[in-house]
JSON list of C-alpha atoms in Angstrom, two decimals:
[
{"chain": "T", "resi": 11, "resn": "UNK", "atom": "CA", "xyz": [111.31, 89.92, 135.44]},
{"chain": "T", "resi": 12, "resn": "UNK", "atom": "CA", "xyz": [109.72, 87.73, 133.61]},
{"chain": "T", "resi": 13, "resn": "UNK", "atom": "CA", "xyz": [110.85, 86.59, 129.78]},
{"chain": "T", "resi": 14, "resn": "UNK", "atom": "CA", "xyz": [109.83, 84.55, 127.05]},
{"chain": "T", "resi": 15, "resn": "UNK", "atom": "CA", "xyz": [112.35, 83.84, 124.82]},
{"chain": "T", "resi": 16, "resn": "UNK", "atom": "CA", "xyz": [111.37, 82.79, 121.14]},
{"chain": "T", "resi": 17, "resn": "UNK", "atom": "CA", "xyz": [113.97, 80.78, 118.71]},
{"chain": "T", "resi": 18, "resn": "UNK", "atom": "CA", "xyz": [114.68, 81.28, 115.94]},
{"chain": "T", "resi": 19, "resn": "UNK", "atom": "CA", "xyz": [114.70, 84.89, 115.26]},
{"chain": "T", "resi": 20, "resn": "UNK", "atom": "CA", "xyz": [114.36, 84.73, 111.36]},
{"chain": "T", "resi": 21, "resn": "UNK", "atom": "CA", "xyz": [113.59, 81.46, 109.66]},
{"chain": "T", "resi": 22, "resn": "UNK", "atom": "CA", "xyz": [113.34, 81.40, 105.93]},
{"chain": "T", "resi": 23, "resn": "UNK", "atom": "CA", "xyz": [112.50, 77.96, 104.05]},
{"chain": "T", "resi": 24, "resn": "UNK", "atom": "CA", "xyz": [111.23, 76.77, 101.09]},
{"chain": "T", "resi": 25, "resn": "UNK", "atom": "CA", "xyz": [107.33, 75.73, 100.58]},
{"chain": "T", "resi": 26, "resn": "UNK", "atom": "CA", "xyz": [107.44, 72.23, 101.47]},
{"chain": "T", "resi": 27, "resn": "UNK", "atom": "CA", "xyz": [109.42, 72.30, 104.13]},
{"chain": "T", "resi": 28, "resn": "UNK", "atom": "CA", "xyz": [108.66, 70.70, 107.58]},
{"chain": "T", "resi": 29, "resn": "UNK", "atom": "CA", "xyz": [110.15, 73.49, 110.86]},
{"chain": "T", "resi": 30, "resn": "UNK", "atom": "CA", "xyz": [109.42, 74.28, 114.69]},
{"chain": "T", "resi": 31, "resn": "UNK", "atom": "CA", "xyz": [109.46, 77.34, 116.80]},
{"chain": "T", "resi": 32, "resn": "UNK", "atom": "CA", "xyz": [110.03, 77.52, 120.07]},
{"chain": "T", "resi": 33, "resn": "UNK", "atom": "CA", "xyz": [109.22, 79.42, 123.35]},
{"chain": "T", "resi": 34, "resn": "UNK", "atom": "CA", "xyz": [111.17, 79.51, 126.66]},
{"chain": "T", "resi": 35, "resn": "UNK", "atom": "CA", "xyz": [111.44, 81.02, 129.73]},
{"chain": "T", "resi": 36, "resn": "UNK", "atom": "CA", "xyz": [112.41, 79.74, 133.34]},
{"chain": "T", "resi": 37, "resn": "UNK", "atom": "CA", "xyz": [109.23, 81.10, 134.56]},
{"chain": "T", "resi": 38, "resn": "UNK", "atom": "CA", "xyz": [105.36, 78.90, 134.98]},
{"chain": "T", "resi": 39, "resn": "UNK", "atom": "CA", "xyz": [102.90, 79.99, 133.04]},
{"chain": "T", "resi": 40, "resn": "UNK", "atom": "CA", "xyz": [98.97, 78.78, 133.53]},
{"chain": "T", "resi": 41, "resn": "UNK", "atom": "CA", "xyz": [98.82, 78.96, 129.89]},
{"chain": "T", "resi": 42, "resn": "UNK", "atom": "CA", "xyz": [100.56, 80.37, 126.84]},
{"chain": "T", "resi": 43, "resn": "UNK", "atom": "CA", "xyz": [98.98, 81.73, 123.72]},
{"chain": "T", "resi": 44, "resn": "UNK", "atom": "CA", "xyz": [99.82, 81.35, 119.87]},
{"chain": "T", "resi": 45, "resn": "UNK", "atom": "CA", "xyz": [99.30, 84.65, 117.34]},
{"chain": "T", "resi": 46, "resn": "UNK", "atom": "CA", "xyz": [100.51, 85.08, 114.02]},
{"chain": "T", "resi": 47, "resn": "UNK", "atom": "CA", "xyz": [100.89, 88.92, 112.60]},
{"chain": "T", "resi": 48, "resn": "UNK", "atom": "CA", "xyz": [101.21, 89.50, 108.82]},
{"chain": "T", "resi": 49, "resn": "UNK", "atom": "CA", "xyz": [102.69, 93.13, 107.91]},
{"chain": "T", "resi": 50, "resn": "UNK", "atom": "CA", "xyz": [100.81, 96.17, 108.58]},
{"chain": "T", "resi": 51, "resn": "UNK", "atom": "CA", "xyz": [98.15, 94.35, 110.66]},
{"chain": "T", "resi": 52, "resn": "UNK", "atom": "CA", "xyz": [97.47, 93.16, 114.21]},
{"chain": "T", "resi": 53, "resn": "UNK", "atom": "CA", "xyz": [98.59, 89.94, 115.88]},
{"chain": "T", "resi": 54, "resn": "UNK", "atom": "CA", "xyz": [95.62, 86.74, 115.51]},
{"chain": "T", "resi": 55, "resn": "UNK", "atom": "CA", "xyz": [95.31, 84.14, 118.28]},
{"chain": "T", "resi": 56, "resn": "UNK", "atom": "CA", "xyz": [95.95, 81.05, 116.75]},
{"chain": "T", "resi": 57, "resn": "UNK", "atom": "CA", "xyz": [95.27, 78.66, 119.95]},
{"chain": "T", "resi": 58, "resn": "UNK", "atom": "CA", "xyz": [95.82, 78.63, 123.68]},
{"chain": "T", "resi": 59, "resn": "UNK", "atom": "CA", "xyz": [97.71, 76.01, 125.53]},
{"chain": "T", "resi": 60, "resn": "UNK", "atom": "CA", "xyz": [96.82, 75.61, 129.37]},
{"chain": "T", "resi": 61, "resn": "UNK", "atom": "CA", "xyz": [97.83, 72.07, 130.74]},
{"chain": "T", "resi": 62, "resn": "UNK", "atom": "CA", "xyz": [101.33, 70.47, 130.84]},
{"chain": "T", "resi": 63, "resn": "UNK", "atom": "CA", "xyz": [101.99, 68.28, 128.09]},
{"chain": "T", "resi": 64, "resn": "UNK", "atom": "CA", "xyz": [98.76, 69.43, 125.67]},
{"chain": "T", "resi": 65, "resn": "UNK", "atom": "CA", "xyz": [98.97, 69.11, 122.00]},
{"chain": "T", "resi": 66, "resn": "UNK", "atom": "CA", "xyz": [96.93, 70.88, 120.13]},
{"chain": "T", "resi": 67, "resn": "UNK", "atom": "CA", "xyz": [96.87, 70.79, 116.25]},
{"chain": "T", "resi": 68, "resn": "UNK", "atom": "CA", "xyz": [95.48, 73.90, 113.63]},
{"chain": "T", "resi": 69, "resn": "UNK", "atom": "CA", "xyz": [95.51, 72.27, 110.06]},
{"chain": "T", "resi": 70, "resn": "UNK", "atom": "CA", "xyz": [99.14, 71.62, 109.93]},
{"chain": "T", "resi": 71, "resn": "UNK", "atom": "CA", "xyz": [100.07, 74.06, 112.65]},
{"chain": "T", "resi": 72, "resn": "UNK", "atom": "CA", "xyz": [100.96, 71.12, 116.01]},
{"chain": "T", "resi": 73, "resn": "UNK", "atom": "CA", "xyz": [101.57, 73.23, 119.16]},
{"chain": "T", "resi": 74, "resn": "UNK", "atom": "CA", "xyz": [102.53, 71.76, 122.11]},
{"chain": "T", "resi": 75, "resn": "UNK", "atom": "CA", "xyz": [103.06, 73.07, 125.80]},
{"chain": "T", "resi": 76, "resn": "UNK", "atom": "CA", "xyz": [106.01, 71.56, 128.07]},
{"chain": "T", "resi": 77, "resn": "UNK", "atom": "CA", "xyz": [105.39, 69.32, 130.72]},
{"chain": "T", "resi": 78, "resn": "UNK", "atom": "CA", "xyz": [106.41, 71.82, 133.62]},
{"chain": "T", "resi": 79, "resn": "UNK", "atom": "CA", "xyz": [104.46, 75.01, 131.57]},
{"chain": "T", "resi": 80, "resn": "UNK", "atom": "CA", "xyz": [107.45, 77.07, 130.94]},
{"chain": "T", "resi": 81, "resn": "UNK", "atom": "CA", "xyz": [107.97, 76.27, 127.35]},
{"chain": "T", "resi": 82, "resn": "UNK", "atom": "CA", "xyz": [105.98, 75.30, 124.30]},
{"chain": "T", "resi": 83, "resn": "UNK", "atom": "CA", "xyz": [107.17, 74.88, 120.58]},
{"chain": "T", "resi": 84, "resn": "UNK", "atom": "CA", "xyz": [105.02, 75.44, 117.14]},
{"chain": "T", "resi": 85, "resn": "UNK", "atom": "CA", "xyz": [106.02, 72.68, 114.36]},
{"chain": "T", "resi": 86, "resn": "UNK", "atom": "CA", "xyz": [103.98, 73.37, 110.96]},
{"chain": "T", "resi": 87, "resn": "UNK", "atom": "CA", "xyz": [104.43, 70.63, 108.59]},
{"chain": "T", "resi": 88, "resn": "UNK", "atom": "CA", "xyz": [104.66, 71.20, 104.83]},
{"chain": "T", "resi": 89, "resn": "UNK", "atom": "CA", "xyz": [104.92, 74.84, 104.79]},
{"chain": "T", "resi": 90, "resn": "UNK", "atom": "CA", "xyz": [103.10, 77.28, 102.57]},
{"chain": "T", "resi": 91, "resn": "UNK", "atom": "CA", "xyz": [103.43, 80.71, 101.52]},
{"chain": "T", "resi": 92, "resn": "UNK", "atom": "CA", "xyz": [100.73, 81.54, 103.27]},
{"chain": "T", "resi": 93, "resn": "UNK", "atom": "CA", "xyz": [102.36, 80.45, 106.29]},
{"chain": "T", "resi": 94, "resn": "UNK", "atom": "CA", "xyz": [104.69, 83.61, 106.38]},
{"chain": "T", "resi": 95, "resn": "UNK", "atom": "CA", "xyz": [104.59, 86.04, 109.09]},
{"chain": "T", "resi": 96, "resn": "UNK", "atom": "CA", "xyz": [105.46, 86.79, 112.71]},
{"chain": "T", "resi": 97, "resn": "UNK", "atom": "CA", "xyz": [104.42, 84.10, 115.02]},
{"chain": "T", "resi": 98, "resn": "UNK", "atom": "CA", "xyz": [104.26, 85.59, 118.93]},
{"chain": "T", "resi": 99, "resn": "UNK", "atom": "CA", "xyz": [103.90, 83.24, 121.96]},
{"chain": "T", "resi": 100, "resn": "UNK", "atom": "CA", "xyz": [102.37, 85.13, 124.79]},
{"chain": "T", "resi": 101, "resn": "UNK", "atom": "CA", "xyz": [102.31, 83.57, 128.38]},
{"chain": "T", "resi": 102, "resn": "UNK", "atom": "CA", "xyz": [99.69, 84.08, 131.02]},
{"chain": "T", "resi": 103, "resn": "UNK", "atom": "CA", "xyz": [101.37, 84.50, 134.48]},
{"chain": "T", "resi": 104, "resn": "UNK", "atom": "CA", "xyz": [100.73, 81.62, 136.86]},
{"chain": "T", "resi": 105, "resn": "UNK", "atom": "CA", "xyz": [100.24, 84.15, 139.93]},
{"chain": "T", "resi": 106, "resn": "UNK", "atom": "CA", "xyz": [97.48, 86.18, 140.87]},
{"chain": "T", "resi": 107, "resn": "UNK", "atom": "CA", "xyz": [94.15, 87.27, 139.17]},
{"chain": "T", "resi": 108, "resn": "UNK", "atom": "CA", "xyz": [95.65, 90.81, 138.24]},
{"chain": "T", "resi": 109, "resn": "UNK", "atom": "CA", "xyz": [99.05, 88.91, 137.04]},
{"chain": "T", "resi": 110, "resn": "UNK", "atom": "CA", "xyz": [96.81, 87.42, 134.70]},
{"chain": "T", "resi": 111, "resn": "UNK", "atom": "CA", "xyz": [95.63, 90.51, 132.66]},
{"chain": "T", "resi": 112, "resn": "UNK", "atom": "CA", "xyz": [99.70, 91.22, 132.07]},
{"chain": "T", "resi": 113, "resn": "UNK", "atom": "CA", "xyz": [100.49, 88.80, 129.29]},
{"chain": "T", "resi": 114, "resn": "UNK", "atom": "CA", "xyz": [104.27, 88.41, 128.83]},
{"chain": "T", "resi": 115, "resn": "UNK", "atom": "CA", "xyz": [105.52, 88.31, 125.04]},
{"chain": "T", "resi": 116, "resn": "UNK", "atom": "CA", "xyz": [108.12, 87.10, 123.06]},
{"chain": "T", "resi": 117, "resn": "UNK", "atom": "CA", "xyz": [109.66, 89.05, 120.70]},
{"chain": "T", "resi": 118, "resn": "UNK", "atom": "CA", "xyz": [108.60, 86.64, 117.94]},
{"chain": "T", "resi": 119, "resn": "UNK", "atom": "CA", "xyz": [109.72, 84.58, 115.53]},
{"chain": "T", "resi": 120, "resn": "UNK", "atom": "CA", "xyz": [109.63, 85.98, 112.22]},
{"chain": "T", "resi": 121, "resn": "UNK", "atom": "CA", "xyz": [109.39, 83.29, 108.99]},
{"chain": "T", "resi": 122, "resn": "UNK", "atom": "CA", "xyz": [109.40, 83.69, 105.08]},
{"chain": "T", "resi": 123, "resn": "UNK", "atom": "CA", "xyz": [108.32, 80.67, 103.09]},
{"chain": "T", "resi": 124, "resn": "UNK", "atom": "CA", "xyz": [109.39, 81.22, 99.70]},
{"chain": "T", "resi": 125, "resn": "UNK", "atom": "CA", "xyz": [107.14, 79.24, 96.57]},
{"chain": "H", "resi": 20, "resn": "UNK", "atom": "CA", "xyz": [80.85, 91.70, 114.07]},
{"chain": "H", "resi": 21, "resn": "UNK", "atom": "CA", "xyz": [83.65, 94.57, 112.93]},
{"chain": "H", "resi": 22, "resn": "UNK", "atom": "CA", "xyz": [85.64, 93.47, 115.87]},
{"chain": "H", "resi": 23, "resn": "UNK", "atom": "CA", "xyz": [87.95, 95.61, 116.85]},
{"chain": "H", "resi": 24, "resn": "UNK", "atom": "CA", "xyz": [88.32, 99.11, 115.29]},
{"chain": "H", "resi": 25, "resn": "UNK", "atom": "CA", "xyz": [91.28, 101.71, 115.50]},
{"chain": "H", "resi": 26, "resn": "UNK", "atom": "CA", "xyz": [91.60, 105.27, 114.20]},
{"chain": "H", "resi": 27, "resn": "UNK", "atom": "CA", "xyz": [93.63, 106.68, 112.50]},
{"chain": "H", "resi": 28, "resn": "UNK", "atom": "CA", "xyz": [95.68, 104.11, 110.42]},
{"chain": "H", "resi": 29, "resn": "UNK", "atom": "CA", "xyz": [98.75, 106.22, 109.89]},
{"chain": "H", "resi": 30, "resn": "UNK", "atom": "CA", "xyz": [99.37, 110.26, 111.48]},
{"chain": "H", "resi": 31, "resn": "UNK", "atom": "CA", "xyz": [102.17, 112.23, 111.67]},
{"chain": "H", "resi": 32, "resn": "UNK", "atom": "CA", "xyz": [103.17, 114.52, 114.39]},
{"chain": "H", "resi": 33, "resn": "UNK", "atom": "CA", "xyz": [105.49, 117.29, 115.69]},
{"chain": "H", "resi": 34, "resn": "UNK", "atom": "CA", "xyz": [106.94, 117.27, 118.70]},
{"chain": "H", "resi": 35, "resn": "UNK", "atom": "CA", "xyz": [105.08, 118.63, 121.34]},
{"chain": "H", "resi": 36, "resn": "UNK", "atom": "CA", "xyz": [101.79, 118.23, 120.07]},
{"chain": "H", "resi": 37, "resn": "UNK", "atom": "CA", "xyz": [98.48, 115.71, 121.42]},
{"chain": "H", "resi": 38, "resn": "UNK", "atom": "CA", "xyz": [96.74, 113.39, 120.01]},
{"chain": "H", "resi": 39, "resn": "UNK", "atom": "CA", "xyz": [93.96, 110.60, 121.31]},
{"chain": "H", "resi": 40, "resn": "UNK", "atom": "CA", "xyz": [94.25, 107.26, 119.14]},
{"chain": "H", "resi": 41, "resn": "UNK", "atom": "CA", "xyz": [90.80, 105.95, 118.75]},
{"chain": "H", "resi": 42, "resn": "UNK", "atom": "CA", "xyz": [89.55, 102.37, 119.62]},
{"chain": "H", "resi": 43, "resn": "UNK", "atom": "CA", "xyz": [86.18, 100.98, 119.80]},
{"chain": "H", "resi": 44, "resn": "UNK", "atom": "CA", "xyz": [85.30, 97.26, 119.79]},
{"chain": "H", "resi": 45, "resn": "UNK", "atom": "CA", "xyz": [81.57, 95.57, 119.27]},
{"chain": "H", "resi": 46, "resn": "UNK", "atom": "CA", "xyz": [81.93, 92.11, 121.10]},
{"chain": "H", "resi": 47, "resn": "UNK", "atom": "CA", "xyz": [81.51, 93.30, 124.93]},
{"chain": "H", "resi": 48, "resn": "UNK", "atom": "CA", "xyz": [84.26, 92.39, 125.96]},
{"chain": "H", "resi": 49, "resn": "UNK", "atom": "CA", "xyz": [85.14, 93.68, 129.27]},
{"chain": "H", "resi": 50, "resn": "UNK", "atom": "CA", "xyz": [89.06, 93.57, 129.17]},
{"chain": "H", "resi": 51, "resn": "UNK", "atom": "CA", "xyz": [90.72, 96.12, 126.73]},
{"chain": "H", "resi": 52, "resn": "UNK", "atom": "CA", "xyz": [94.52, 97.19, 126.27]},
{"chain": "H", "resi": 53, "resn": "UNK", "atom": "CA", "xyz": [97.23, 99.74, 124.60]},
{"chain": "H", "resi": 54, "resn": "UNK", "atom": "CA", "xyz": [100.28, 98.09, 123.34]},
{"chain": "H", "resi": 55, "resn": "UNK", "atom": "CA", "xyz": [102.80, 99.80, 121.54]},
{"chain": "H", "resi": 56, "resn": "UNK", "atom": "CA", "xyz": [105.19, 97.77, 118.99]},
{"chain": "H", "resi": 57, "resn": "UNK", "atom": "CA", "xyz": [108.69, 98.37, 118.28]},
{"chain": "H", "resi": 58, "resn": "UNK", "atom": "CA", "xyz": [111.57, 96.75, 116.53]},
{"chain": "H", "resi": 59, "resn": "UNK", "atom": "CA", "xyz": [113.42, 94.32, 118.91]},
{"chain": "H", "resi": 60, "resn": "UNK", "atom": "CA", "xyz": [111.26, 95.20, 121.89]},
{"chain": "H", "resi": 61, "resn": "UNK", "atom": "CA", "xyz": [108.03, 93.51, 121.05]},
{"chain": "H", "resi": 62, "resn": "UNK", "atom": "CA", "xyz": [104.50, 94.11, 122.45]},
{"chain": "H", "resi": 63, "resn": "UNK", "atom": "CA", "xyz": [104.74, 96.17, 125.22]},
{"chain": "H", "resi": 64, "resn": "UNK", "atom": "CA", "xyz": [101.50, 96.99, 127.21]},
{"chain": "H", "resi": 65, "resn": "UNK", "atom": "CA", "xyz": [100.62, 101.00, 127.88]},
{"chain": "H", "resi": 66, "resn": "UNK", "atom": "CA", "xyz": [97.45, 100.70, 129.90]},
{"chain": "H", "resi": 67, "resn": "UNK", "atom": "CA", "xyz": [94.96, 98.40, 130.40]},
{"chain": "H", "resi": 68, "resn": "UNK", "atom": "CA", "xyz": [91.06, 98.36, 131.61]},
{"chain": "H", "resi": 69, "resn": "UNK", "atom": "CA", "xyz": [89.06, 95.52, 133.29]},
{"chain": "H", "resi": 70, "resn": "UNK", "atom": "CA", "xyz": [85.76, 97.36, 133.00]},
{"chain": "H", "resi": 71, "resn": "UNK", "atom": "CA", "xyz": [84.02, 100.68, 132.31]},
{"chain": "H", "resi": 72, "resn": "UNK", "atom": "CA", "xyz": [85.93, 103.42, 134.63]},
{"chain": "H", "resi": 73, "resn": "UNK", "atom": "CA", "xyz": [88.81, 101.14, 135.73]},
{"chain": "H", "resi": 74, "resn": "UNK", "atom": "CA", "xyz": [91.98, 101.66, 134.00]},
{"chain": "H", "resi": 75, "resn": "UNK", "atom": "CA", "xyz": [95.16, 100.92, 135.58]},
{"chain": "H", "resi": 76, "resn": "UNK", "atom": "CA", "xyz": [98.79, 101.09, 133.76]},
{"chain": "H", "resi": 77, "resn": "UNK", "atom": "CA", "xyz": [101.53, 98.58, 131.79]},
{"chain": "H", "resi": 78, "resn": "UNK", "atom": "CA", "xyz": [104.70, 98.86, 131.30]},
{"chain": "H", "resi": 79, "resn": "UNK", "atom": "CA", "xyz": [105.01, 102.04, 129.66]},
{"chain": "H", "resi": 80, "resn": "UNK", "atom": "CA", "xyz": [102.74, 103.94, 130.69]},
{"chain": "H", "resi": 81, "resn": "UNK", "atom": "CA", "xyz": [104.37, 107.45, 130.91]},
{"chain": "H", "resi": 82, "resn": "UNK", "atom": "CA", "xyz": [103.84, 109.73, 128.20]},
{"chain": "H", "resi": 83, "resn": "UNK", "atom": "CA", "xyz": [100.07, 108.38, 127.65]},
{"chain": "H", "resi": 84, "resn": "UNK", "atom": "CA", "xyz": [96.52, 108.53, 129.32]},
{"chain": "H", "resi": 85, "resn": "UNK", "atom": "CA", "xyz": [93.68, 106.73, 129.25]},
{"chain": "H", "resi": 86, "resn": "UNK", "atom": "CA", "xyz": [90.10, 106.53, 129.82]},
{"chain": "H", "resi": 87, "resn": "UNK", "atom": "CA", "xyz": [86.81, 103.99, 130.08]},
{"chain": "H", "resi": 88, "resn": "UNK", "atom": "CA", "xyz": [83.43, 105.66, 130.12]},
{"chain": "H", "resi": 89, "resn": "UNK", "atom": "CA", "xyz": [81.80, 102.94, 128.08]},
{"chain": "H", "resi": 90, "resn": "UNK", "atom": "CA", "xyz": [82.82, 99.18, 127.29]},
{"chain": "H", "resi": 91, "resn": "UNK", "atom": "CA", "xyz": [82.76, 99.65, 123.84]},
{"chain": "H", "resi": 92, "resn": "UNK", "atom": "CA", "xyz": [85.96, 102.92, 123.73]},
{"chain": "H", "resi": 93, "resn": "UNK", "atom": "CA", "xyz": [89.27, 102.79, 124.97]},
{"chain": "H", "resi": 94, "resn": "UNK", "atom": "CA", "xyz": [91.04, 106.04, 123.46]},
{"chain": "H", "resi": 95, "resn": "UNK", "atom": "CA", "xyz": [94.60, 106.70, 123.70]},
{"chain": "H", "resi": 96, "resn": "UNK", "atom": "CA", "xyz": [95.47, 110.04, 124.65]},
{"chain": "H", "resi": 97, "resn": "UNK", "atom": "CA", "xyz": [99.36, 111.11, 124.11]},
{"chain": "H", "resi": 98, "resn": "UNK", "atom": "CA", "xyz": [99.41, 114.33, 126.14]},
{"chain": "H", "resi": 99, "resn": "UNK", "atom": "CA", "xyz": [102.86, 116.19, 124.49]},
{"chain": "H", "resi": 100, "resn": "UNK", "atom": "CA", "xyz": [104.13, 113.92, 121.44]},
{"chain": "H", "resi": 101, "resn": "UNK", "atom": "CA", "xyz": [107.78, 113.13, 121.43]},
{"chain": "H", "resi": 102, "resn": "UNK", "atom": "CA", "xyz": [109.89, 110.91, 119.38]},
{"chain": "H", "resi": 103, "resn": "UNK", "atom": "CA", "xyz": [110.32, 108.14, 121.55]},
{"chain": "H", "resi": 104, "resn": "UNK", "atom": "CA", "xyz": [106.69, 107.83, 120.84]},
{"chain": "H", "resi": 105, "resn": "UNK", "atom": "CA", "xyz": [107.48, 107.07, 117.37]},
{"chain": "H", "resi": 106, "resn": "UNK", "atom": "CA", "xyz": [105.49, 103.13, 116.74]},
{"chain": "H", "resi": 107, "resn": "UNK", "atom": "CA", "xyz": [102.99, 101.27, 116.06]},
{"chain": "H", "resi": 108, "resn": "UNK", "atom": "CA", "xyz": [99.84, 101.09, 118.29]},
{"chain": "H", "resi": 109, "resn": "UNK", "atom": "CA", "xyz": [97.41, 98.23, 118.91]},
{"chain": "H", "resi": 110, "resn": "UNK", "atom": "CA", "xyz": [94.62, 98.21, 120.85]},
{"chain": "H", "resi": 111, "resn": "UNK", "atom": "CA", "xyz": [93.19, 94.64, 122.00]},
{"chain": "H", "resi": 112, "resn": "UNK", "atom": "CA", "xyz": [89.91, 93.24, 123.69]},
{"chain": "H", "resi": 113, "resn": "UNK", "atom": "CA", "xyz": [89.83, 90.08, 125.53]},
{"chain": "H", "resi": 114, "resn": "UNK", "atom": "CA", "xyz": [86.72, 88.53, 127.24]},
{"chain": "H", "resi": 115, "resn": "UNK", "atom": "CA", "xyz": [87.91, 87.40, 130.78]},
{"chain": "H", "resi": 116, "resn": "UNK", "atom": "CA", "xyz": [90.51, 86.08, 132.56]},
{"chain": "H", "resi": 117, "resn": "UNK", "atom": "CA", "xyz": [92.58, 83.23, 133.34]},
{"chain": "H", "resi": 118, "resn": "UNK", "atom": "CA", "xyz": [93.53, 83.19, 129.58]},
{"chain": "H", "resi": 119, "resn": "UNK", "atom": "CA", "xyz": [93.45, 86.69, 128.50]},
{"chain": "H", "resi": 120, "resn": "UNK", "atom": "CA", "xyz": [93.14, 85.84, 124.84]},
{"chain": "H", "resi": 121, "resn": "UNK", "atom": "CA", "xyz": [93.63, 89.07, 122.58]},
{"chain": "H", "resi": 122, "resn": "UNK", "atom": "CA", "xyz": [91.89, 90.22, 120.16]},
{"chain": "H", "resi": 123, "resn": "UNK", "atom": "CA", "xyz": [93.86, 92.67, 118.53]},
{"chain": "H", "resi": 124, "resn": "UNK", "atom": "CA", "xyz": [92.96, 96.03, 116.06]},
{"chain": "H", "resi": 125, "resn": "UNK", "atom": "CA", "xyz": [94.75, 97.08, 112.87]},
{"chain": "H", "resi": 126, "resn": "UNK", "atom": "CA", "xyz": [97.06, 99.56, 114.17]},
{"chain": "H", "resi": 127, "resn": "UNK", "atom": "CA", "xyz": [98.00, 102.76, 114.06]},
{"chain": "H", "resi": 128, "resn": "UNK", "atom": "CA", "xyz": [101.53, 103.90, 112.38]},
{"chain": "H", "resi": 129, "resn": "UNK", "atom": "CA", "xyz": [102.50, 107.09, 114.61]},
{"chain": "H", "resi": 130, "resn": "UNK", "atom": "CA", "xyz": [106.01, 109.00, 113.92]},
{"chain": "H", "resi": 131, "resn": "UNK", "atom": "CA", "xyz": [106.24, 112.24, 115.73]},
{"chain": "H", "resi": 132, "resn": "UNK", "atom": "CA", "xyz": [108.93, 114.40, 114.46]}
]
């Protein structure tokens, strides 16, 4: 079975503050998607990852997919209230077609900046 | 665009009883899923559709039907409520593989008593 594993859990910090997310697993993924979720609505895609080693950067939101496509970490810099939320990786299974449309998802990491 | 749309937002039900959870979505895509959310278990996918009259099921798909006559609706049908079915719904459109990018509803807040 295949896992993602997100790190932390909870993360609260003040505004200001610099912090990274992460997402493992021991499994290849052909690529891995971003979402945030605020309360009481639905996760947004914030980007997509796809080739070992990418960076990609959202404002100051840097996301960056591992080398071997099994892990990727989220760093936002200066941190805003507006940042808070639940922030879900979701990886695309490197397999077949149909493995495809079965995104695996982490359980999220779930962070509070306080003003 | 309104996106994705799901109906109701909230509903309450006894045991026992059925329900369909509405979803419609205006961007044509053909990919659409059921996910249901829980505390400590994440996203977990229910069924999922790659076209107009192709469904096929997730993870948990027991408990649940679906159905695809049009691109546009993917309803939800719970066929005899029961607690376990207590959570939060999303339905999600995505345009084509390899990526599978989501694009997610509101939600709907079920708790069947």
């Amino acid at each position: 079975t295949q896992l993602l594993e997100q790190s932390p859990q909870f993360l609260s910090i003040q505004e200001g503050e610099n912090l990274t997310v992460y997402c493992n697993s021991s499994s290849v993924f052909s690529s891995l998607q971003w979402y945030r979720q605020e309360p009481g609505e639905g996760p947004v895609l914030l980007v997509t990852v796809v080739t070992g080693g990418e960076v990609k950067k959202l404002k100051r939101l840097t996301f960056q997919f591992g080398d071997a496509r099994k892990d990727s970490s989220l760093h936002i810099t200066a941190a805003q209230p507006g940042d808070t939320g639940l922030y879900l990786c979701a990886g695309a299974d490197a397999g077949t077609e149909k493995d495809n449309r079965k995104l695996i998802w982490g359980l999220g990491t779930s962070l509070a900046v306080n003003p | 665009n309104a996106g994705v749309t799901q109906t109701p937002k909230f509903q309450v039900l006894k045991t026992g009883q059925s329900m369909t959870l509405q979803c419609a979505q205006d961007m044509n895509h053909e990919y659409m899923s059921w996910y249901r959310q829980d505390p400590g278990m994440g996203l977990r996918l229910i069924h999922y559709s790659v076209g107009a009259g192709i469904t096929d099921q997730g993870e948990v798909p027991n408990g649940y039907n679906v159905s695809r006559s049009t691109t546009e609706d993917f309803p939800l049908r719970l066929l005899s409520a029961a607690p376990s079915q207590t959570s939060v719904y999303f339905c999600a459109s995505s345009r084509d593989p390899p990526y599978n990018e989501q694009f997610f509803g509101p939600g709907t807040r079920l708790t069947v008593l």
